[in-house]
Amino acid sequence: MRFARSKRGLRLKTVDSCFQDLMESRLVEETFTIDEVSEVLNGLQAVVHSEVESELINTAYTNVLLLRQLFSQAEKWYLKLQTDISELENRELLEQVAEFEKAEFTSSNKKPIIDNIKPKLAPLNEGGTAELLNKEILRLQEENEKLKSRLKTLETQATNALDEKSKLERALQDLQLDQGTQKDFIKAQDLSDLENTVAALKSEFQKTLNDQTENQKSLEENLATAKHDLLRVQEQLSMAEKELEKKFQQTAAYRNMKEILTKKNDQIKDLRKRLAKYEPED
């Protein structure tokens, strides 16, 4: 409040000086025209507007910096702040602030009205800060003890795991040695079994090959016999066809049909000769 009051007093003095300068520099004549008065007022308006605007902007920026300091401190101590923007336009509270300022900066001993409504907050002195620090230290110490206990547990588990790993490695080596001896015996036995299996397969393959050769010869003989039988049947069929044709030619129906065909052919030849007589020459 004291800082804002001093800045406001300086700005008011600046505005007063603007009017004073105008009176000393421009109001030297007894009469002025309308245009001269308008020019003087416009110039004064521009100067006052600039001063007031500068003061409002400076006040807003100053409030932002002040709030930034408070918020930074609150964030450092993990405090949660809540604001109500609507309270900034509460006329009753604004009037109470005005009464507080008036009572605070006057020489009278009148008790401020705002004290009867809301008590002042006790500042965070060194004792309060030390208490918060002690609480934080205690919390960190407890967390540190928990981490140490967990680290010991992990170290014990890691040691047990390494011992178990060593035991397993020794057991694996012993098992590999035993398996090596067994593998040599198994390899010799497997080799003998494999040779016997190959010999059996070779014998079976040779037997199968011989059977296939005999079957092929039998099939070739059967094929040749079938070919001879086919030729004989074809020859018999040809002879039967010739015999059937010969018998058919000797029948009365065949002779009559042949005579009729001969007569028809003679008639056709006679008709062609007659037609040739009547055809015009080219």
PDB file of C-alpha atoms in Angstrom:
ATOM      1  CA  MET A   1       0.000   0.000   0.000  1.00  0.00           C
ATOM      2  CA  ARG A   2       2.822   2.374   0.827  1.00  0.00           C
ATOM      3  CA  PHE A   3       4.590   1.688  -2.477  1.00  0.00           C
ATOM      4  CA  ALA A   4       1.370   2.117  -4.508  1.00  0.00           C
ATOM      5  CA  ARG A   5       0.537   5.290  -2.620  1.00  0.00           C
ATOM      6  CA  SER A   6       3.941   6.836  -3.362  1.00  0.00           C
ATOM      7  CA  LYS A   7       3.726   5.889  -7.096  1.00  0.00           C
ATOM      8  CA  ARG A   8       0.224   7.332  -7.286  1.00  0.00           C
ATOM      9  CA  GLY A   9       1.375  10.592  -5.655  1.00  0.00           C
ATOM     10  CA  LEU A  10       4.160  10.920  -8.231  1.00  0.00           C
ATOM     11  CA  ARG A  11       1.742  10.440 -11.131  1.00  0.00           C
ATOM     12  CA  LEU A  12      -0.688  12.989  -9.718  1.00  0.00           C
ATOM     13  CA  LYS A  13       2.138  15.482  -9.411  1.00  0.00           C
ATOM     14  CA  THR A  14       3.015  14.765 -13.055  1.00  0.00           C
ATOM     15  CA  VAL A  15      -0.576  15.467 -14.128  1.00  0.00           C
ATOM     16  CA  ASP A  16      -0.612  18.688 -12.069  1.00  0.00           C
ATOM     17  CA  SER A  17       2.626  19.756 -13.725  1.00  0.00           C
ATOM     18  CA  CYS A  18       1.047  19.210 -17.140  1.00  0.00           C
ATOM     19  CA  PHE A  19      -1.686  21.712 -16.287  1.00  0.00           C
ATOM     20  CA  GLN A  20       0.830  24.084 -14.697  1.00  0.00           C
ATOM     21  CA  ASP A  21       3.049  24.017 -17.793  1.00  0.00           C
ATOM     22  CA  LEU A  22       0.039  24.663 -20.008  1.00  0.00           C
ATOM     23  CA  MET A  23      -1.013  27.652 -17.922  1.00  0.00           C
ATOM     24  CA  GLU A  24       2.478  29.140 -17.917  1.00  0.00           C
ATOM     25  CA  SER A  25       3.232  28.528 -21.589  1.00  0.00           C
ATOM     26  CA  ARG A  26      -0.081  29.064 -23.365  1.00  0.00           C
ATOM     27  CA  LEU A  27      -2.363  31.149 -21.158  1.00  0.00           C
ATOM     28  CA  VAL A  28      -0.466  34.438 -21.651  1.00  0.00           C
ATOM     29  CA  GLU A  29      -3.172  36.315 -23.526  1.00  0.00           C
ATOM     30  CA  GLU A  30      -6.478  37.660 -22.266  1.00  0.00           C
ATOM     31  CA  THR A  31      -8.665  36.375 -25.084  1.00  0.00           C
ATOM     32  CA  PHE A  32      -8.564  33.186 -27.216  1.00  0.00           C
ATOM     33  CA  THR A  33     -10.480  32.037 -30.212  1.00  0.00           C
ATOM     34  CA  ILE A  34     -12.429  28.814 -30.328  1.00  0.00           C
ATOM     35  CA  ASP A  35      -9.763  27.162 -32.472  1.00  0.00           C
ATOM     36  CA  GLU A  36      -7.007  28.179 -30.048  1.00  0.00           C
ATOM     37  CA  VAL A  37      -8.963  26.850 -27.061  1.00  0.00           C
ATOM     38  CA  SER A  38      -9.626  23.555 -28.913  1.00  0.00           C
ATOM     39  CA  GLU A  39      -5.946  23.244 -29.770  1.00  0.00           C
ATOM     40  CA  VAL A  40      -4.908  23.879 -26.156  1.00  0.00           C
ATOM     41  CA  LEU A  41      -7.429  21.333 -24.800  1.00  0.00           C
ATOM     42  CA  ASN A  42      -6.468  18.697 -27.379  1.00  0.00           C
ATOM     43  CA  GLY A  43      -2.807  19.053 -26.479  1.00  0.00           C
ATOM     44  CA  LEU A  44      -3.609  18.826 -22.768  1.00  0.00           C
ATOM     45  CA  GLN A  45      -5.807  15.757 -23.400  1.00  0.00           C
ATOM     46  CA  ALA A  46      -3.006  13.974 -25.235  1.00  0.00           C
ATOM     47  CA  VAL A  47      -0.485  14.658 -22.470  1.00  0.00           C
ATOM     48  CA  VAL A  48      -2.851  13.614 -19.657  1.00  0.00           C
ATOM     49  CA  HIS A  49      -3.975  10.522 -21.611  1.00  0.00           C
ATOM     50  CA  SER A  50      -0.359   9.454 -22.055  1.00  0.00           C
ATOM     51  CA  GLU A  51       0.448   9.937 -18.368  1.00  0.00           C
ATOM     52  CA  VAL A  52      -2.644   8.080 -17.138  1.00  0.00           C
ATOM     53  CA  GLU A  53      -2.121   5.207 -19.597  1.00  0.00           C
ATOM     54  CA  SER A  54       1.507   4.880 -18.547  1.00  0.00           C
ATOM     55  CA  GLU A  55       0.484   4.785 -14.880  1.00  0.00           C
ATOM     56  CA  LEU A  56      -2.197   2.104 -15.485  1.00  0.00           C
ATOM     57  CA  ILE A  57       0.207  -0.075 -17.477  1.00  0.00           C
ATOM     58  CA  ASN A  58       2.931   0.329 -14.857  1.00  0.00           C
ATOM     59  CA  THR A  59       0.469  -0.578 -12.061  1.00  0.00           C
ATOM     60  CA  ALA A  60      -0.671  -3.732 -13.899  1.00  0.00           C
ATOM     61  CA  TYR A  61       2.900  -4.848 -14.568  1.00  0.00           C
ATOM     62  CA  THR A  62       3.901  -4.147 -10.986  1.00  0.00           C
ATOM     63  CA  ASN A  63       1.037  -6.307  -9.707  1.00  0.00           C
ATOM     64  CA  VAL A  64       2.110  -9.107 -12.035  1.00  0.00           C
ATOM     65  CA  LEU A  65       5.683  -9.017 -10.691  1.00  0.00           C
ATOM     66  CA  LEU A  66       4.413  -8.991  -7.105  1.00  0.00           C
ATOM     67  CA  LEU A  67       2.154 -12.004  -7.748  1.00  0.00           C
ATOM     68  CA  ARG A  68       5.023 -13.773  -9.495  1.00  0.00           C
ATOM     69  CA  GLN A  69       7.168 -13.492  -6.364  1.00  0.00           C
ATOM     70  CA  LEU A  70       4.347 -14.854  -4.196  1.00  0.00           C
ATOM     71  CA  PHE A  71       3.643 -17.717  -6.568  1.00  0.00           C
ATOM     72  CA  SER A  72       7.330 -18.648  -6.779  1.00  0.00           C
ATOM     73  CA  GLN A  73       7.572 -18.829  -2.997  1.00  0.00           C
ATOM     74  CA  ALA A  74       4.364 -20.859  -2.786  1.00  0.00           C
ATOM     75  CA  GLU A  75       5.626 -23.278  -5.436  1.00  0.00           C
ATOM     76  CA  LYS A  76       8.899 -23.694  -3.520  1.00  0.00           C
ATOM     77  CA  TRP A  77       7.021 -24.749  -0.376  1.00  0.00           C
ATOM     78  CA  TYR A  78       4.470 -26.872  -2.298  1.00  0.00           C
ATOM     79  CA  LEU A  79       1.593 -24.572  -1.327  1.00  0.00           C
ATOM     80  CA  LYS A  80      -1.721 -24.509  -3.220  1.00  0.00           C
ATOM     81  CA  LEU A  81      -3.152 -21.012  -3.701  1.00  0.00           C
ATOM     82  CA  GLN A  82      -6.689 -20.209  -4.829  1.00  0.00           C
ATOM     83  CA  THR A  83      -7.928 -16.866  -6.127  1.00  0.00           C
ATOM     84  CA  ASP A  84     -11.372 -15.432  -6.790  1.00  0.00           C
ATOM     85  CA  ILE A  85     -11.268 -12.808  -9.549  1.00  0.00           C
ATOM     86  CA  SER A  86     -14.806 -11.668  -8.770  1.00  0.00           C
ATOM     87  CA  GLU A  87     -13.590 -10.346  -5.377  1.00  0.00           C
ATOM     88  CA  LEU A  88     -11.477  -7.749  -7.213  1.00  0.00           C
ATOM     89  CA  GLU A  89     -14.648  -5.798  -8.119  1.00  0.00           C
ATOM     90  CA  ASN A  90     -16.379  -6.149  -4.763  1.00  0.00           C
ATOM     91  CA  ARG A  91     -17.307  -2.553  -3.872  1.00  0.00           C
ATOM     92  CA  GLU A  92     -17.650  -3.301  -0.162  1.00  0.00           C
ATOM     93  CA  LEU A  93     -14.175  -4.796   0.053  1.00  0.00           C
ATOM     94  CA  LEU A  94     -12.740  -1.953  -2.020  1.00  0.00           C
ATOM     95  CA  GLU A  95     -14.243   0.554   0.375  1.00  0.00           C
ATOM     96  CA  GLN A  96     -12.766  -1.362   3.296  1.00  0.00           C
ATOM     97  CA  VAL A  97      -9.344  -1.222   1.652  1.00  0.00           C
ATOM     98  CA  ALA A  98      -9.803   2.536   1.208  1.00  0.00           C
ATOM     99  CA  GLU A  99     -10.677   2.892   4.897  1.00  0.00           C
ATOM    100  CA  PHE A 100      -7.645   0.797   5.805  1.00  0.00           C
ATOM    101  CA  GLU A 101      -5.372   2.993   3.722  1.00  0.00           C
ATOM    102  CA  LYS A 102      -6.869   6.144   5.168  1.00  0.00           C
ATOM    103  CA  ALA A 103      -6.486   4.910   8.734  1.00  0.00           C
ATOM    104  CA  GLU A 104      -3.004   3.475   8.134  1.00  0.00           C
ATOM    105  CA  PHE A 105      -1.490   6.597   6.597  1.00  0.00           C
ATOM    106  CA  THR A 106      -3.079   9.302   8.698  1.00  0.00           C
ATOM    107  CA  SER A 107      -1.854  10.615  11.999  1.00  0.00           C
ATOM    108  CA  SER A 108      -5.099   9.691  13.823  1.00  0.00           C
ATOM    109  CA  ASN A 109      -5.278   6.637  16.100  1.00  0.00           C
ATOM    110  CA  LYS A 110      -8.508   5.353  14.606  1.00  0.00           C
ATOM    111  CA  LYS A 111      -8.587   1.533  14.394  1.00  0.00           C
ATOM    112  CA  PRO A 112      -9.010   0.323  10.822  1.00  0.00           C
ATOM    113  CA  ILE A 113     -12.372  -1.211   9.951  1.00  0.00           C
ATOM    114  CA  ILE A 114     -10.833  -4.123   8.046  1.00  0.00           C
ATOM    115  CA  ASP A 115      -9.244  -5.388  11.277  1.00  0.00           C
ATOM    116  CA  ASN A 116     -12.724  -5.915  12.763  1.00  0.00           C
ATOM    117  CA  ILE A 117     -13.723  -8.132   9.873  1.00  0.00           C
ATOM    118  CA  LYS A 118     -10.678 -10.237   8.974  1.00  0.00           C
ATOM    119  CA  PRO A 119      -7.639 -10.695  11.217  1.00  0.00           C
ATOM    120  CA  LYS A 120      -4.174 -10.305   9.795  1.00  0.00           C
ATOM    121  CA  LEU A 121      -2.233 -13.424   8.891  1.00  0.00           C
ATOM    122  CA  ALA A 122       0.811 -14.157  10.984  1.00  0.00           C
ATOM    123  CA  PRO A 123       3.960 -13.951   8.820  1.00  0.00           C
ATOM    124  CA  LEU A 124       6.156 -16.977   8.227  1.00  0.00           C
ATOM    125  CA  ASN A 125       9.062 -16.179  10.557  1.00  0.00           C
ATOM    126  CA  GLU A 126      12.228 -18.149  11.003  1.00  0.00           C
ATOM    127  CA  GLY A 127      10.453 -20.576  13.343  1.00  0.00           C
ATOM    128  CA  GLY A 128       7.828 -21.474  10.727  1.00  0.00           C
ATOM    129  CA  THR A 129      10.461 -21.931   8.011  1.00  0.00           C
ATOM    130  CA  ALA A 130      12.621 -24.072  10.284  1.00  0.00           C
ATOM    131  CA  GLU A 131       9.604 -26.225  11.148  1.00  0.00           C
ATOM    132  CA  LEU A 132       8.828 -26.845   7.482  1.00  0.00           C
ATOM    133  CA  LEU A 133      12.472 -27.652   6.826  1.00  0.00           C
ATOM    134  CA  ASN A 134      12.567 -30.074   9.756  1.00  0.00           C
ATOM    135  CA  LYS A 135       9.468 -31.846   8.481  1.00  0.00           C
ATOM    136  CA  GLU A 136      11.000 -32.140   5.023  1.00  0.00           C
ATOM    137  CA  ILE A 137      14.272 -33.424   6.513  1.00  0.00           C
ATOM    138  CA  LEU A 138      12.419 -36.023   8.590  1.00  0.00           C
ATOM    139  CA  ARG A 139      10.487 -37.167   5.533  1.00  0.00           C
ATOM    140  CA  LEU A 140      13.683 -37.482   3.514  1.00  0.00           C
ATOM    141  CA  GLN A 141      15.398 -39.366   6.355  1.00  0.00           C
ATOM    142  CA  GLU A 142      12.517 -41.844   6.579  1.00  0.00           C
ATOM    143  CA  GLU A 143      12.596 -42.331   2.825  1.00  0.00           C
ATOM    144  CA  ASN A 144      16.384 -42.786   2.998  1.00  0.00           C
ATOM    145  CA  GLU A 145      16.020 -45.475   5.689  1.00  0.00           C
ATOM    146  CA  LYS A 146      13.447 -47.275   3.561  1.00  0.00           C
ATOM    147  CA  LEU A 147      15.785 -47.164   0.567  1.00  0.00           C
ATOM    148  CA  LYS A 148      18.666 -48.489   2.677  1.00  0.00           C
ATOM    149  CA  SER A 149      16.540 -51.375   3.949  1.00  0.00           C
ATOM    150  CA  ARG A 150      15.427 -52.167   0.417  1.00  0.00           C
ATOM    151  CA  LEU A 151      19.044 -52.002  -0.787  1.00  0.00           C
ATOM    152  CA  LYS A 152      20.132 -54.503   1.880  1.00  0.00           C
ATOM    153  CA  THR A 153      17.331 -56.840   0.872  1.00  0.00           C
ATOM    154  CA  LEU A 154      18.370 -56.568  -2.781  1.00  0.00           C
ATOM    155  CA  GLU A 155      22.016 -57.204  -1.894  1.00  0.00           C
ATOM    156  CA  THR A 156      21.045 -60.332   0.056  1.00  0.00           C
ATOM    157  CA  GLN A 157      18.925 -61.547  -2.847  1.00  0.00           C
ATOM    158  CA  ALA A 158      21.748 -60.829  -5.290  1.00  0.00           C
ATOM    159  CA  THR A 159      24.256 -62.773  -3.116  1.00  0.00           C
ATOM    160  CA  ASN A 160      21.882 -65.737  -2.895  1.00  0.00           C
ATOM    161  CA  ALA A 161      21.350 -65.608  -6.638  1.00  0.00           C
ATOM    162  CA  LEU A 162      25.130 -65.640  -7.278  1.00  0.00           C
ATOM    163  CA  ASP A 163      25.578 -68.637  -4.961  1.00  0.00           C
ATOM    164  CA  GLU A 164      22.776 -70.462  -6.692  1.00  0.00           C
ATOM    165  CA  LYS A 165      24.307 -69.610 -10.046  1.00  0.00           C
ATOM    166  CA  SER A 166      27.689 -71.039  -8.968  1.00  0.00           C
ATOM    167  CA  LYS A 167      26.041 -74.261  -7.801  1.00  0.00           C
ATOM    168  CA  LEU A 168      24.164 -74.583 -11.062  1.00  0.00           C
ATOM    169  CA  GLU A 169      27.337 -73.993 -13.095  1.00  0.00           C
ATOM    170  CA  ARG A 170      29.200 -76.738 -11.182  1.00  0.00           C
ATOM    171  CA  ALA A 171      26.262 -79.102 -11.609  1.00  0.00           C
ATOM    172  CA  LEU A 172      26.164 -78.281 -15.313  1.00  0.00           C
ATOM    173  CA  GLN A 173      29.868 -79.016 -15.720  1.00  0.00           C
ATOM    174  CA  ASP A 174      29.492 -82.386 -13.960  1.00  0.00           C
ATOM    175  CA  LEU A 175      26.495 -83.172 -16.138  1.00  0.00           C
ATOM    176  CA  GLN A 176      28.428 -82.272 -19.282  1.00  0.00           C
ATOM    177  CA  LEU A 177      31.270 -84.614 -18.278  1.00  0.00           C
ATOM    178  CA  ASP A 178      28.820 -87.452 -17.707  1.00  0.00           C
ATOM    179  CA  GLN A 179      27.072 -86.697 -20.965  1.00  0.00           C
ATOM    180  CA  GLY A 180      30.436 -86.734 -22.786  1.00  0.00           C
ATOM    181  CA  THR A 181      31.133 -90.296 -21.659  1.00  0.00           C
ATOM    182  CA  GLN A 182      27.635 -91.379 -22.490  1.00  0.00           C
ATOM    183  CA  LYS A 183      27.809 -89.666 -25.871  1.00  0.00           C
ATOM    184  CA  ASP A 184      30.915 -91.665 -26.886  1.00  0.00           C
ATOM    185  CA  PHE A 185      29.151 -94.950 -26.036  1.00  0.00           C
ATOM    186  CA  ILE A 186      25.947 -93.799 -27.705  1.00  0.00           C
ATOM    187  CA  LYS A 187      27.847 -92.689 -30.820  1.00  0.00           C
ATOM    188  CA  ALA A 188      29.485 -96.126 -31.253  1.00  0.00           C
ATOM    189  CA  GLN A 189      26.171 -97.891 -30.723  1.00  0.00           C
ATOM    190  CA  ASP A 190      24.377 -95.510 -33.066  1.00  0.00           C
ATOM    191  CA  LEU A 191      27.018 -96.018 -35.758  1.00  0.00           C
ATOM    192  CA  SER A 192      26.586 -99.789 -35.636  1.00  0.00           C
ATOM    193  CA  ASP A 193      22.810 -99.471 -35.786  1.00  0.00           C
ATOM    194  CA  LEU A 194      23.127 -97.067 -38.708  1.00  0.00           C
ATOM    195  CA  GLU A 195      25.362 -99.467 -40.671  1.00  0.00           C
ATOM    196  CA  ASN A 196      22.896-102.309 -40.111  1.00  0.00           C
ATOM    197  CA  THR A 197      20.018-100.109 -41.216  1.00  0.00           C
ATOM    198  CA  VAL A 198      21.882 -99.065 -44.401  1.00  0.00           C
ATOM    199  CA  ALA A 199      22.682-102.680 -45.228  1.00  0.00           C
ATOM    200  CA  ALA A 200      19.041-103.695 -44.728  1.00  0.00           C
ATOM    201  CA  LEU A 201      17.846-100.846 -46.906  1.00  0.00           C
ATOM    202  CA  LYS A 202      20.355-101.727 -49.635  1.00  0.00           C
ATOM    203  CA  SER A 203      19.243-105.381 -49.639  1.00  0.00           C
ATOM    204  CA  GLU A 204      15.601-104.390 -49.762  1.00  0.00           C
ATOM    205  CA  PHE A 205      16.301-101.947 -52.622  1.00  0.00           C
ATOM    206  CA  GLN A 206      18.117-104.647 -54.621  1.00  0.00           C
ATOM    207  CA  LYS A 207      15.247-107.083 -54.065  1.00  0.00           C
ATOM    208  CA  THR A 208      12.733-104.454 -55.151  1.00  0.00           C
ATOM    209  CA  LEU A 209      14.827-103.699 -58.266  1.00  0.00           C
ATOM    210  CA  ASN A 210      14.949-107.412 -59.215  1.00  0.00           C
ATOM    211  CA  ASP A 211      11.186-107.735 -58.732  1.00  0.00           C
ATOM    212  CA  GLN A 212      10.608-104.721 -60.945  1.00  0.00           C
ATOM    213  CA  THR A 213      12.887-106.185 -63.663  1.00  0.00           C
ATOM    214  CA  GLU A 214      10.974-109.474 -63.671  1.00  0.00           C
ATOM    215  CA  ASN A 215       7.665-107.637 -63.764  1.00  0.00           C
ATOM    216  CA  GLN A 216       8.886-105.549 -66.701  1.00  0.00           C
ATOM    217  CA  LYS A 217       9.882-108.660 -68.663  1.00  0.00           C
ATOM    218  CA  SER A 218       6.517-110.304 -67.955  1.00  0.00           C
ATOM    219  CA  LEU A 219       4.713-107.150 -69.070  1.00  0.00           C
ATOM    220  CA  GLU A 220       6.719-107.015 -72.323  1.00  0.00           C
ATOM    221  CA  GLU A 221       5.877-110.680 -73.098  1.00  0.00           C
ATOM    222  CA  ASN A 222       2.194-110.084 -72.361  1.00  0.00           C
ATOM    223  CA  LEU A 223       2.252-106.977 -74.595  1.00  0.00           C
ATOM    224  CA  ALA A 224       3.762-108.913 -77.518  1.00  0.00           C
ATOM    225  CA  THR A 225       1.161-111.704 -77.134  1.00  0.00           C
ATOM    226  CA  ALA A 226      -1.626-109.121 -77.066  1.00  0.00           C
ATOM    227  CA  LYS A 227      -0.294-107.511 -80.262  1.00  0.00           C
ATOM    228  CA  HIS A 228      -0.270-110.876 -82.089  1.00  0.00           C
ATOM    229  CA  ASP A 229      -3.797-111.636 -80.938  1.00  0.00           C
ATOM    230  CA  LEU A 230      -4.939-108.208 -82.132  1.00  0.00           C
ATOM    231  CA  LEU A 231      -3.448-108.718 -85.608  1.00  0.00           C
ATOM    232  CA  ARG A 232      -5.090-112.124 -85.869  1.00  0.00           C
ATOM    233  CA  VAL A 233      -8.485-110.743 -84.854  1.00  0.00           C
ATOM    234  CA  GLN A 234      -8.152-107.871 -87.340  1.00  0.00           C
ATOM    235  CA  GLU A 235      -7.336-110.308 -90.158  1.00  0.00           C
ATOM    236  CA  GLN A 236     -10.323-112.479 -89.276  1.00  0.00           C
ATOM    237  CA  LEU A 237     -12.567-109.426 -89.210  1.00  0.00           C
ATOM    238  CA  SER A 238     -11.380-108.312 -92.663  1.00  0.00           C
ATOM    239  CA  MET A 239     -12.027-111.751 -94.111  1.00  0.00           C
ATOM    240  CA  ALA A 240     -15.502-111.804 -92.565  1.00  0.00           C
ATOM    241  CA  GLU A 241     -16.303-108.400 -94.111  1.00  0.00           C
ATOM    242  CA  LYS A 242     -15.177-109.555 -97.579  1.00  0.00           C
ATOM    243  CA  GLU A 243     -17.209-112.724 -97.260  1.00  0.00           C
ATOM    244  CA  LEU A 244     -20.271-110.770 -96.194  1.00  0.00           C
ATOM    245  CA  GLU A 245     -19.923-108.352 -99.135  1.00  0.00           C
ATOM    246  CA  LYS A 246     -19.562-111.262-101.554  1.00  0.00           C
ATOM    247  CA  LYS A 247     -22.695-112.928-100.245  1.00  0.00           C
ATOM    248  CA  PHE A 248     -24.633-109.679-100.461  1.00  0.00           C
ATOM    249  CA  GLN A 249     -23.667-109.191-104.132  1.00  0.00           C
ATOM    250  CA  GLN A 250     -25.016-112.608-104.951  1.00  0.00           C
ATOM    251  CA  THR A 251     -28.522-111.832-103.625  1.00  0.00           C
ATOM    252  CA  ALA A 252     -31.522-110.995-105.994  1.00  0.00           C
ATOM    253  CA  ALA A 253     -32.137-107.617-104.289  1.00  0.00           C
ATOM    254  CA  TYR A 254     -28.559-106.536-105.000  1.00  0.00           C
ATOM    255  CA  ARG A 255     -28.847-107.555-108.688  1.00  0.00           C
ATOM    256  CA  ASN A 256     -32.204-105.777-109.139  1.00  0.00           C
ATOM    257  CA  MET A 257     -30.878-102.624-107.506  1.00  0.00           C
ATOM    258  CA  LYS A 258     -27.813-102.700-109.710  1.00  0.00           C
ATOM    259  CA  GLU A 259     -29.974-103.052-112.914  1.00  0.00           C
ATOM    260  CA  ILE A 260     -32.187-100.145-111.816  1.00  0.00           C
ATOM    261  CA  LEU A 261     -29.110 -97.962-111.203  1.00  0.00           C
ATOM    262  CA  THR A 262     -27.734 -98.887-114.644  1.00  0.00           C
ATOM    263  CA  LYS A 263     -31.005 -97.933-116.371  1.00  0.00           C
ATOM    264  CA  LYS A 264     -31.147 -94.660-114.481  1.00  0.00           C
ATOM    265  CA  ASN A 265     -27.618 -93.819-115.527  1.00  0.00           C
ATOM    266  CA  ASP A 266     -28.458 -94.512-119.197  1.00  0.00           C
ATOM    267  CA  GLN A 267     -31.540 -92.302-119.007  1.00  0.00           C
ATOM    268  CA  ILE A 268     -29.533 -89.465-117.445  1.00  0.00           C
ATOM    269  CA  LYS A 269     -26.919 -89.708-120.234  1.00  0.00           C
ATOM    270  CA  ASP A 270     -29.720 -89.620-122.890  1.00  0.00           C
ATOM    271  CA  LEU A 271     -31.321 -86.561-121.294  1.00  0.00           C
ATOM    272  CA  ARG A 272     -28.000 -84.722-121.205  1.00  0.00           C
ATOM    273  CA  LYS A 273     -27.508 -85.346-124.916  1.00  0.00           C
ATOM    274  CA  ARG A 274     -31.003 -83.969-125.725  1.00  0.00           C
ATOM    275  CA  LEU A 275     -30.417 -80.896-123.599  1.00  0.00           C
ATOM    276  CA  ALA A 276     -27.117 -80.260-125.325  1.00  0.00           C
ATOM    277  CA  LYS A 277     -28.941 -79.975-128.690  1.00  0.00           C
ATOM    278  CA  TYR A 278     -31.244 -77.209-127.446  1.00  0.00           C
ATOM    279  CA  GLU A 279     -28.616 -75.135-125.662  1.00  0.00           C
ATOM    280  CA  PRO A 280     -27.654 -71.930-127.593  1.00  0.00           C
ATOM    281  CA  GLU A 281     -24.127 -71.615-128.874  1.00  0.00           C
ATOM    282  CA  ASP A 282     -21.862 -68.900-127.266  1.00  0.00           C
TER     283      ASP A 282
END
